[in-house]
Structures are given as C-alpha cells and as structure tokens.
Tab-separated table of C-alpha atoms in Angstrom:
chain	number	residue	atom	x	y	z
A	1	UNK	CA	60.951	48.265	36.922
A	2	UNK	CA	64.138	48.649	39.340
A	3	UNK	CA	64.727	45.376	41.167
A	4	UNK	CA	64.219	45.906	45.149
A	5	UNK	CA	67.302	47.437	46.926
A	6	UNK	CA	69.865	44.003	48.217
A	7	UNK	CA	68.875	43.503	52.191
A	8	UNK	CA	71.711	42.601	54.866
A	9	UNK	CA	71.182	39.486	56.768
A	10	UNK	CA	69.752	41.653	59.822
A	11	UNK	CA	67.550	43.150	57.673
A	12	UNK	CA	66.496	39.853	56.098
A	13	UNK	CA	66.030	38.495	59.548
A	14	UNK	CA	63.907	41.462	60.533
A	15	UNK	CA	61.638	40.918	57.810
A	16	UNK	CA	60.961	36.706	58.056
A	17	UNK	CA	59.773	38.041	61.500
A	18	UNK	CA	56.488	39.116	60.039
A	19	UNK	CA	56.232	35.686	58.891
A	20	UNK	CA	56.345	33.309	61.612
A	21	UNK	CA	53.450	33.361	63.110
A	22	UNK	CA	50.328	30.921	62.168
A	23	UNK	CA	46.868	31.367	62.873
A	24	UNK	CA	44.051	29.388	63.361
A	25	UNK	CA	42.293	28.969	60.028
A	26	UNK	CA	44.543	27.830	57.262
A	27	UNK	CA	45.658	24.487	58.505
A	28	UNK	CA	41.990	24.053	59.587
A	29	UNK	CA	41.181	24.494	55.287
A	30	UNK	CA	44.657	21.833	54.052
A	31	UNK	CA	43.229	19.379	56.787
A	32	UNK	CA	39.903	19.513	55.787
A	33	UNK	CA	41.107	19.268	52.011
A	34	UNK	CA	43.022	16.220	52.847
A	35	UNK	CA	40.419	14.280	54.418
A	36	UNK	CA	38.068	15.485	50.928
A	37	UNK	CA	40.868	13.997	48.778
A	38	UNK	CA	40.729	10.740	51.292
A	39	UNK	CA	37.036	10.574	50.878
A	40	UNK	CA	37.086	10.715	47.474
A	41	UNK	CA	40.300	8.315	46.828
A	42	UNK	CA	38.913	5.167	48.918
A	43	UNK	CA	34.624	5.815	47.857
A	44	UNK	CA	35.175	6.316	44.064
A	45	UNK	CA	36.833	2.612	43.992
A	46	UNK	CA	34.738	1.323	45.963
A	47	UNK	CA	31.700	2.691	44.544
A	48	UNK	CA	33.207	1.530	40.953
A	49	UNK	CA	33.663	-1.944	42.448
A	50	UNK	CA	29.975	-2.144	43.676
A	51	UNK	CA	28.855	-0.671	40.104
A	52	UNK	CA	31.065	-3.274	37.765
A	53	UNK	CA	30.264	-6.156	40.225
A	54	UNK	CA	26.133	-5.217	39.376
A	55	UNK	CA	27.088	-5.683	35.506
A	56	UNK	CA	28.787	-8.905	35.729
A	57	UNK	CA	32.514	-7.600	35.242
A	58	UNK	CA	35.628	-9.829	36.636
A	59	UNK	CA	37.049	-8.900	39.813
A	60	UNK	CA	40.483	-7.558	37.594
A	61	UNK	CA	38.472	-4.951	35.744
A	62	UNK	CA	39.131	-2.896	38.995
A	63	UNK	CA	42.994	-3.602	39.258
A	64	UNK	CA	43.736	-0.022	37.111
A	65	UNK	CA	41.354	1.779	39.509
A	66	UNK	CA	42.610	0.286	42.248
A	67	UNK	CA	46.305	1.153	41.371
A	68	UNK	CA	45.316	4.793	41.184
A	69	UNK	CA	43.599	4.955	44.199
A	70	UNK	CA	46.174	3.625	46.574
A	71	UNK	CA	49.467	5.936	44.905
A	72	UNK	CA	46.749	8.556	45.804
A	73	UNK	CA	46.079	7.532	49.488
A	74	UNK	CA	49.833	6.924	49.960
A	75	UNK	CA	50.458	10.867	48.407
A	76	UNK	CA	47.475	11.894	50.829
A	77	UNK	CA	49.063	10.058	53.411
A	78	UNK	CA	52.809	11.756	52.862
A	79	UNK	CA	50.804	14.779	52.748
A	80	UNK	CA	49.116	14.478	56.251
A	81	UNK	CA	52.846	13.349	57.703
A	82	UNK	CA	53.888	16.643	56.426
A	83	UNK	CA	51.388	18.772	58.389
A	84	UNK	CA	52.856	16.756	61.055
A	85	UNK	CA	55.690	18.085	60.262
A	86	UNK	CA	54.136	21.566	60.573
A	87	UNK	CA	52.997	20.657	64.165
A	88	UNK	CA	56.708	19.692	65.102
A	89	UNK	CA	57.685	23.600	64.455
A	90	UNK	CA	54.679	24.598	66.473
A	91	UNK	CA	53.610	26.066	62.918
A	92	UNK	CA	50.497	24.141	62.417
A	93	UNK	CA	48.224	26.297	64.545
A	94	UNK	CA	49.176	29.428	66.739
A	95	UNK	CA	47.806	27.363	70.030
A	96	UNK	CA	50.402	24.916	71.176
A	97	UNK	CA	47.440	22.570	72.548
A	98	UNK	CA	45.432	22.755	69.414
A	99	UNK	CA	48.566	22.473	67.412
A	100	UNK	CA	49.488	18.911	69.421
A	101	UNK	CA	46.112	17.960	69.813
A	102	UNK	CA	44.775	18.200	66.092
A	103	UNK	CA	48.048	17.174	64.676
A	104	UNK	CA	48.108	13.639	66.637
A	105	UNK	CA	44.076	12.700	66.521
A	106	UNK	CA	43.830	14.332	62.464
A	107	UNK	CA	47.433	13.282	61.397
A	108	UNK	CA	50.238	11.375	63.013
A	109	UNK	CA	48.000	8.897	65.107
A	110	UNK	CA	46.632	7.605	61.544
A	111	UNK	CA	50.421	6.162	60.582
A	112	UNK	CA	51.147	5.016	64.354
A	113	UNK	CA	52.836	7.896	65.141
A	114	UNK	CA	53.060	10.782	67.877
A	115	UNK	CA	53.760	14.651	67.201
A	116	UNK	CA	56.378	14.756	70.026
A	117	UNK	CA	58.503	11.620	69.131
A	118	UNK	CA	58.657	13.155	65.264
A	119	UNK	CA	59.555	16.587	66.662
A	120	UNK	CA	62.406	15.383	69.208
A	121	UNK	CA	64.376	13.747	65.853
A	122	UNK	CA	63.721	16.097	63.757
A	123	UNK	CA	65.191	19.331	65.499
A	124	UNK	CA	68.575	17.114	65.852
A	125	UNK	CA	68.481	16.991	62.311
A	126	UNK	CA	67.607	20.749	62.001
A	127	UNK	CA	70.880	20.924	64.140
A	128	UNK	CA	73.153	18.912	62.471
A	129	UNK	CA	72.100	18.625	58.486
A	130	UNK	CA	74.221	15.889	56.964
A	131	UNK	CA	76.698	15.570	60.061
A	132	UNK	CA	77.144	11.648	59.558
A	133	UNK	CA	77.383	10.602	63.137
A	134	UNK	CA	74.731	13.505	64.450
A	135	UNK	CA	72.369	13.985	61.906
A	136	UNK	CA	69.247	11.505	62.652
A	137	UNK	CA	67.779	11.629	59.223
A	138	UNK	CA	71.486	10.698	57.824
A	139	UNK	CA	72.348	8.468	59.851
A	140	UNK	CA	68.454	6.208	59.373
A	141	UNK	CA	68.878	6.807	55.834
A	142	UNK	CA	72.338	4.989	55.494
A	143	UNK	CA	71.399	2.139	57.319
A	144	UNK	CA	68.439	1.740	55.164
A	145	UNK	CA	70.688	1.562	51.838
A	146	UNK	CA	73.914	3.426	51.614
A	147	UNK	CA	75.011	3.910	47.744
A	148	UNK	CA	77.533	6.451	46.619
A	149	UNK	CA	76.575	9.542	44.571
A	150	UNK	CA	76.445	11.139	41.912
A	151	UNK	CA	74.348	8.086	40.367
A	152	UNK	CA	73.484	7.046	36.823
A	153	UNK	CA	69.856	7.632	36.418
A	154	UNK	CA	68.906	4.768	35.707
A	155	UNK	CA	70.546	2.698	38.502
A	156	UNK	CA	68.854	5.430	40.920
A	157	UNK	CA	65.637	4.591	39.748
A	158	UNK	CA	66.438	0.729	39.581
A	159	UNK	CA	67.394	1.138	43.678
A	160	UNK	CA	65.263	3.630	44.623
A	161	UNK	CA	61.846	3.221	42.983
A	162	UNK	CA	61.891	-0.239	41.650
A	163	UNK	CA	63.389	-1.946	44.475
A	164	UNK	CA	62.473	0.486	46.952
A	165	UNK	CA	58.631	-0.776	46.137
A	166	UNK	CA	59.290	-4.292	47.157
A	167	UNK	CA	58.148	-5.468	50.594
A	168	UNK	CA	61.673	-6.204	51.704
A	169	UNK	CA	63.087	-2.670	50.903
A	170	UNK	CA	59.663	-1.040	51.722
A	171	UNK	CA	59.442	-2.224	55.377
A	172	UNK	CA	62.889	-1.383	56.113
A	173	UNK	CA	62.505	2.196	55.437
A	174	UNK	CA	59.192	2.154	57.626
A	175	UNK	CA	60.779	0.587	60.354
A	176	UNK	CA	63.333	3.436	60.349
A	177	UNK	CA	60.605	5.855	60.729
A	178	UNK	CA	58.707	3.808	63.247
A	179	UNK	CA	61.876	3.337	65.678
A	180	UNK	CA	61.739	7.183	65.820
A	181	UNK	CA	58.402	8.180	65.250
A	182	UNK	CA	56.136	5.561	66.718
A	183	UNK	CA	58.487	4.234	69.616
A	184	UNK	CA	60.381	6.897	70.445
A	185	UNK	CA	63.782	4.958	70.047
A	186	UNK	CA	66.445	8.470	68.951
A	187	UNK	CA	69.780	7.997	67.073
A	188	UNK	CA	72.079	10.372	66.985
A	189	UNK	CA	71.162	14.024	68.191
A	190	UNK	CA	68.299	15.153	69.465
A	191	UNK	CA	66.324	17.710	70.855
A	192	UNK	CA	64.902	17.678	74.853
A	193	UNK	CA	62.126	19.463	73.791
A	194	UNK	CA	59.508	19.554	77.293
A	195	UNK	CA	55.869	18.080	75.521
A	196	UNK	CA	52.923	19.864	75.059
A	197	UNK	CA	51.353	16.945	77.305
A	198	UNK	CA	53.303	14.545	78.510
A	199	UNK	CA	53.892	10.740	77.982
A	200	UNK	CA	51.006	9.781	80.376
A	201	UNK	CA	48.138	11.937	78.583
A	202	UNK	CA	50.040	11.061	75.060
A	203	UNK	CA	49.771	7.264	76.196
A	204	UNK	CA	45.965	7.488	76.845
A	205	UNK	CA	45.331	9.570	74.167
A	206	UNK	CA	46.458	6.643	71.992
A	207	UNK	CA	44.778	4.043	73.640
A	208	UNK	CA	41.613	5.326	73.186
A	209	UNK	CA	41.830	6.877	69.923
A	210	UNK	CA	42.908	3.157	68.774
A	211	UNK	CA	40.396	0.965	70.686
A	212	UNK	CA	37.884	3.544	69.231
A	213	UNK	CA	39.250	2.908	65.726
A	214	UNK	CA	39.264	-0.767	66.656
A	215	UNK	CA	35.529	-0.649	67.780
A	216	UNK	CA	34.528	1.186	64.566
A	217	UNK	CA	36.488	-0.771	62.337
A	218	UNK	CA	34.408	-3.890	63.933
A	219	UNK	CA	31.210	-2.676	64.043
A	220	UNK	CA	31.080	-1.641	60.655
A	221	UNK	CA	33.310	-4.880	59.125
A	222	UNK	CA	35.520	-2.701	57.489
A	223	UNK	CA	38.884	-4.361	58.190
A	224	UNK	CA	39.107	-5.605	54.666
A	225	UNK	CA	38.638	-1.626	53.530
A	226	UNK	CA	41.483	-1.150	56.581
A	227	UNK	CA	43.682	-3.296	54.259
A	228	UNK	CA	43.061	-2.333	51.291
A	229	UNK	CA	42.870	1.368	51.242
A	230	UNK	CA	45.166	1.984	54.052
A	231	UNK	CA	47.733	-0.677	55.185
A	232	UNK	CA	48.420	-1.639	51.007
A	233	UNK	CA	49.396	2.255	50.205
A	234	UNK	CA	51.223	2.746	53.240
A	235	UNK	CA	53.598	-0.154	52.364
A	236	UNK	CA	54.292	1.024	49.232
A	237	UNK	CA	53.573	4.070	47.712
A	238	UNK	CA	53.786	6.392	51.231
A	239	UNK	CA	57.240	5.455	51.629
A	240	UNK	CA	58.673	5.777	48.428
A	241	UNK	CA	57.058	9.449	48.538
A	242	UNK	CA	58.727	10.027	51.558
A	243	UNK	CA	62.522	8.324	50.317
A	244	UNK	CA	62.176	10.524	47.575
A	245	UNK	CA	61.793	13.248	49.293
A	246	UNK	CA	64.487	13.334	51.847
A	247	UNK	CA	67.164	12.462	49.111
A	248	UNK	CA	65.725	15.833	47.005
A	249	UNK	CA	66.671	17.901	50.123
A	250	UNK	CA	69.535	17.019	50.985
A	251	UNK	CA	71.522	14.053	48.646
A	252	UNK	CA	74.722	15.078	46.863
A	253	UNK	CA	74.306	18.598	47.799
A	254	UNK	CA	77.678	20.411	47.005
A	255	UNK	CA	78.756	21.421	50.708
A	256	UNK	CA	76.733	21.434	53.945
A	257	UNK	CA	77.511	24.857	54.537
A	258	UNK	CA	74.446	27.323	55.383
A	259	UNK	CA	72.981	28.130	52.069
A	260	UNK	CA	74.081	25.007	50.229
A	261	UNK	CA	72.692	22.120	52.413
A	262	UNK	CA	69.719	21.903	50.277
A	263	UNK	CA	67.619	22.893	47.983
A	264	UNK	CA	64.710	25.198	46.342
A	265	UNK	CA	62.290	23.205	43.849
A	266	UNK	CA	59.519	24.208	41.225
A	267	UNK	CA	57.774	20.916	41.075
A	268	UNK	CA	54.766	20.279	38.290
A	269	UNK	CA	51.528	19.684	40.367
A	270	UNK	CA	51.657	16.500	40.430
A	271	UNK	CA	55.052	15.994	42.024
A	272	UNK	CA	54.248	19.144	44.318
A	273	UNK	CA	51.227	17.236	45.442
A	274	UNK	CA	52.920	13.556	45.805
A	275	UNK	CA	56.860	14.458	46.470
A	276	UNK	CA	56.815	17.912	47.895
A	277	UNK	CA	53.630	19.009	50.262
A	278	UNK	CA	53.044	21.859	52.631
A	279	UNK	CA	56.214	23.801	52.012
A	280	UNK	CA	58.597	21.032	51.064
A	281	UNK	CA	59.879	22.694	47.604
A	282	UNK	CA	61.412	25.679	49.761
A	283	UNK	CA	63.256	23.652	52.073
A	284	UNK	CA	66.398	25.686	51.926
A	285	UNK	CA	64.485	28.818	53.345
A	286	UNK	CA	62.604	26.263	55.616
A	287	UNK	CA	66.216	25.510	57.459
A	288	UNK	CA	67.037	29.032	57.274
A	289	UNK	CA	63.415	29.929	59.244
A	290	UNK	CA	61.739	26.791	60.811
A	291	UNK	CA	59.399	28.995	62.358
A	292	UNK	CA	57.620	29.914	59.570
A	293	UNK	CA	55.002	28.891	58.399
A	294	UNK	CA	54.755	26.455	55.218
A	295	UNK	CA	52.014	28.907	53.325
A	296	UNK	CA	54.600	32.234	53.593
A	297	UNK	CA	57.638	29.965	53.005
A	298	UNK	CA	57.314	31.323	49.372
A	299	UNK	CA	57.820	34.893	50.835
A	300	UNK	CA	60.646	34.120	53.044
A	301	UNK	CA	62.709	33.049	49.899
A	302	UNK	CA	61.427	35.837	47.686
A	303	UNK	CA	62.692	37.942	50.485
A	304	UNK	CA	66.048	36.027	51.134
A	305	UNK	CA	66.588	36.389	47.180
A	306	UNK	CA	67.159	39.803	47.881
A	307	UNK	CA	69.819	38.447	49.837
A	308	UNK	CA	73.194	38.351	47.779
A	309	UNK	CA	74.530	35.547	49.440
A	310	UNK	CA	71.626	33.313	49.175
A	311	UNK	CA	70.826	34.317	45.662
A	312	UNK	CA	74.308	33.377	44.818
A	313	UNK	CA	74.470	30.110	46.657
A	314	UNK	CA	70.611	28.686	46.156
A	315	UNK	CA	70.558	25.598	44.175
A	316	UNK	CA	67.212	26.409	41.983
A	317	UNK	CA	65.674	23.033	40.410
A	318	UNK	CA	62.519	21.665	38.785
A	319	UNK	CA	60.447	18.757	40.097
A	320	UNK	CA	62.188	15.050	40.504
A	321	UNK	CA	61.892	13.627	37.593
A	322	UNK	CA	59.951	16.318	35.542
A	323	UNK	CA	61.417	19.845	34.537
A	324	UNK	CA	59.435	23.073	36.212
A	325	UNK	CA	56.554	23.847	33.891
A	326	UNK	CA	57.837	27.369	35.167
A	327	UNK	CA	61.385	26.863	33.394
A	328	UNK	CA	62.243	23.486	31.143
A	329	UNK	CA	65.598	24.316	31.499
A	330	UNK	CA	66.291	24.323	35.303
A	331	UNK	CA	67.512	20.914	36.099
A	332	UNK	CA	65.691	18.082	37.473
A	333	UNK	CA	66.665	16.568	40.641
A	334	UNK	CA	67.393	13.319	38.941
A	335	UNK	CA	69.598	15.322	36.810
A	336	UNK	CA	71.406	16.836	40.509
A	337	UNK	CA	71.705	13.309	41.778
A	338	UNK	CA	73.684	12.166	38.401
A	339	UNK	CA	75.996	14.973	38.350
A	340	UNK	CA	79.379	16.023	40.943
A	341	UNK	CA	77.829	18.392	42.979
C-alpha cells in the first residue's frame, strides 16, 4: 500500500477544519463515565468496610482498599479537570452556555474552581509555551520547585513523586492552581477572554451550588465520606497526576520552537487513564489546533504526520514511566527527562 501523498501546511490546515467542531453527545457519554467510575471508587470501599466490620475484622484490614480507592478518585478527579480543560477551548460541547454551564456544576466547581478563571491562564500559556517571564504554567511551576534538567531518574522520582506526596510539597502545588483557578489571581500573560456569564451569575452560581453541597453533606452526615474520599485524594494523588503531567508536555523539550515544544505519547492504559486523559497524549497537535476536539485529536496528528515537517520534528514517546505496549522501544518520558534534549 502507497503511503498518502505529503500535504502542505495549507492543506493540513484545511483538513483539521473538519475537525473542530464538537457536538452535543460525546462529552455527555466521558461525563457520565466519570461519575460511574466515582460511584464505583468511593461505594466499593465503603461497602467492603460495612461487610469486614459485620465479620469482626480490624479497622486496618481496609487500609489496601482504601489506598486503591483514593489514587483512583484522585485519577478520576485529574480526569474531570481535564474536561475542564475541554470547556476552556469551547470544545466540551458545541453550545457555549451548555459548554460553561455543565463544565462548572459537573467538573470544575467539584475542586473549587471556575471554567473562566482556568481558561483566562491557560490561553496565555497557549501563547507563550515555555517563555519564562510570560508563560503562566512556567512561571507557577518554578516557583513551586525549580530543579535543573536533564535529571537522574532516580532523583526525579525522589523530588517529584516521593516528596511531591508529602503535605508540604502537595499543598504548594495546589495553591498554585488555586491562585489561578479558584481566585482568579493571573501571573504572567493572559488572555481577556469576555465570559460566557459574567462574574455576578458565576458568583451566585457558586454560592448556591456550595450551600447546596453544604446542606446535603449535613443532612445526610457525610462529612467524614467528604474527607475521606474527596479532600484525602485531592491532597495527594490529584496533584501528583497533574505535576506529572505538565512536566511530560513540556520539561526539557529540545527547543520551544513550533513543532518541538512538546510532545506525542502512547501511554499503557493505566497511565493514559491516570497521567494523560481526554486528549493529553497528543498535546503537540493539541497546541498546533486547540480547537479541536480531544476525541479527533488522534486524527489531527495522523493527518499532520503527513506533514514533513512535523513528522520530522515530533518527539514520539511511550507512557511516563512504562514503555508503549504499542512499541517497547520508544522511550519513556522518564527516559526524555534524564537525557540532553
């Protein structure tokens, strides 16, 4: 079989245009997938609890189940953050209202968050990938912890798993996120993109949805499940997912020029589910077309492939610290962040 005929850029262009626009149904099936996996991560513990606590068993036989169940929630969390992230590029539903609406009250509002604050930052970092005094992402990532690379493995997994679980470490990454994110406080560029609502309605919005969430949470005397099954994981496992992450796509890239700011990735499933959700192992292609959607991202960069000069400029890799199942022998990211780029 002839491999397809090399496109110019225009061409290329012309053809992610058939790609960009989202509908109403898909996001509708991840979102309801994502509250399934929820379900099913916080009631199977729970229900285990109730079951070994009928037989007698100590309190610590449920430690292991535990464990699993909040690196779980904190993936499932991640995961909702990145349809967020969908909802930033307008990408999440092909109505701008439904596309604000379901992404704060399904998604963002659940980690203290608002669509519009996340989507102001982020399109200065779209802007200005890796430009150290413009680049928001950069520039919160540095003052979190700034190390040099290329890095020994194991002192990049000593700094940035190990340590990076401990509360001290933990909380200062979230409160990076949260100046942005939650209060709206920008560094470095970013975008004055008009809201979908505006502050009042967005203001209100919250209010109620957390005095309802309050209510509920009373009613019901669920705080202690509050605690457990969301404020533990999102202390330590969501933001480790999320560290991870934003060093894959861009950390010790070899230039920041157009096609070599970042990165394509062929994670395992379980790092595609954990590390890189909703589009975030073409995130290369996702720079190159924002727009598009993160279910036809795979298409844009089959169709940029045909591209000669991102074919010959695409940094190809496995998961973070597994090889593809696809191909043992493309590099790891580990491996990317212990070599000169």
């Amino acid at each position: 079989m002839e491999s397809p005929a090399p496109l110019t850029r225009q061409e290329l262009n012309r053809g992610v245009v058939a790609l960009k626009h989202p509908n109403h149904t898909t996001n509708l099936y991840y979102l309801a997938q994502e509250y399934l996996f929820l379900a099913l991560a916080i009631g199977l513990p729970i229900a285990f609890f109730r079951w070994t606590r009928s037989l007698g068993y100590p309190l610590w036989a449920n430690l292991p189940g535990y464990l699993v169940s909040i690196f779980f929630i904190g993936a499932i969390q991640h995961r909702l953050s990145n349809l967020t992230h969908e909802a930033g590029h307008y990408a999440l539903f092909k109505n701008r209202y439904m596309n604000e609406l379901v992404s704060d009250l399904c998604c963002i509002f659940l980690l203290g968050a608002t669509t519009q604050n996340y989507r102001v930052s982020h399109w200065g970092h779209h802007a200005y990938v890796n430009d150290p005094e413009k680049d928001p992402d950069l520039i919160r990532l540095k003052q979190h912890q700034e190390y040099d690379f290329p890095m020994a493995k194991g002192r990049f997994c000593l700094l940035y798993v190990i340590l990076q679980m401990l509360p001290k470490q933990s909380l200062k990454y979230l409160w990076g996120r949260a100046k942005i994110a939650v209060l709206g406080i920008n560094e470095g560029a970013f975008a004055e993109t008009k809201p979908v609502y505006g502050s009042m309605p967005t203001t209100l919005l919250r209010i109620a949805y957390y005095s309802a969430g309050i209510a509920l949470l009373t009613w019901q005397g669920w705080w202690i499940y509050l605690l457990l099954f969301w404020i533990v994981p999102i202390v330590t496992f969501y933001p480790l997912f999320m560290l991870l992450r934003e060093i894959a796509h861009h950390t010790n890239v070899p230039d920041n020029s157009t096609y070599r700011n970042s990165r394509v990735f062929r994670p395992g499933w379980l790092e595609g589910f954990c590390i890189f959700p909703y589009g975030q192992a073409y995130h290369l292609p996702h720079h190159l077309f924002p727009s598009v959607p993160h279910y036809r991202l795979d298409e844009a960069h089959e169709l940029a492939m045909r591209y000669p000069e991102y074919r010959n400029n695409t940094t190809i890799c496995g998961g973070f610290f597994l090889s593809s199942p696809k191909d043992r022998q493309m590099p790891t990211v580990l491996d990317l962040l212990s070599q000169p780029a």
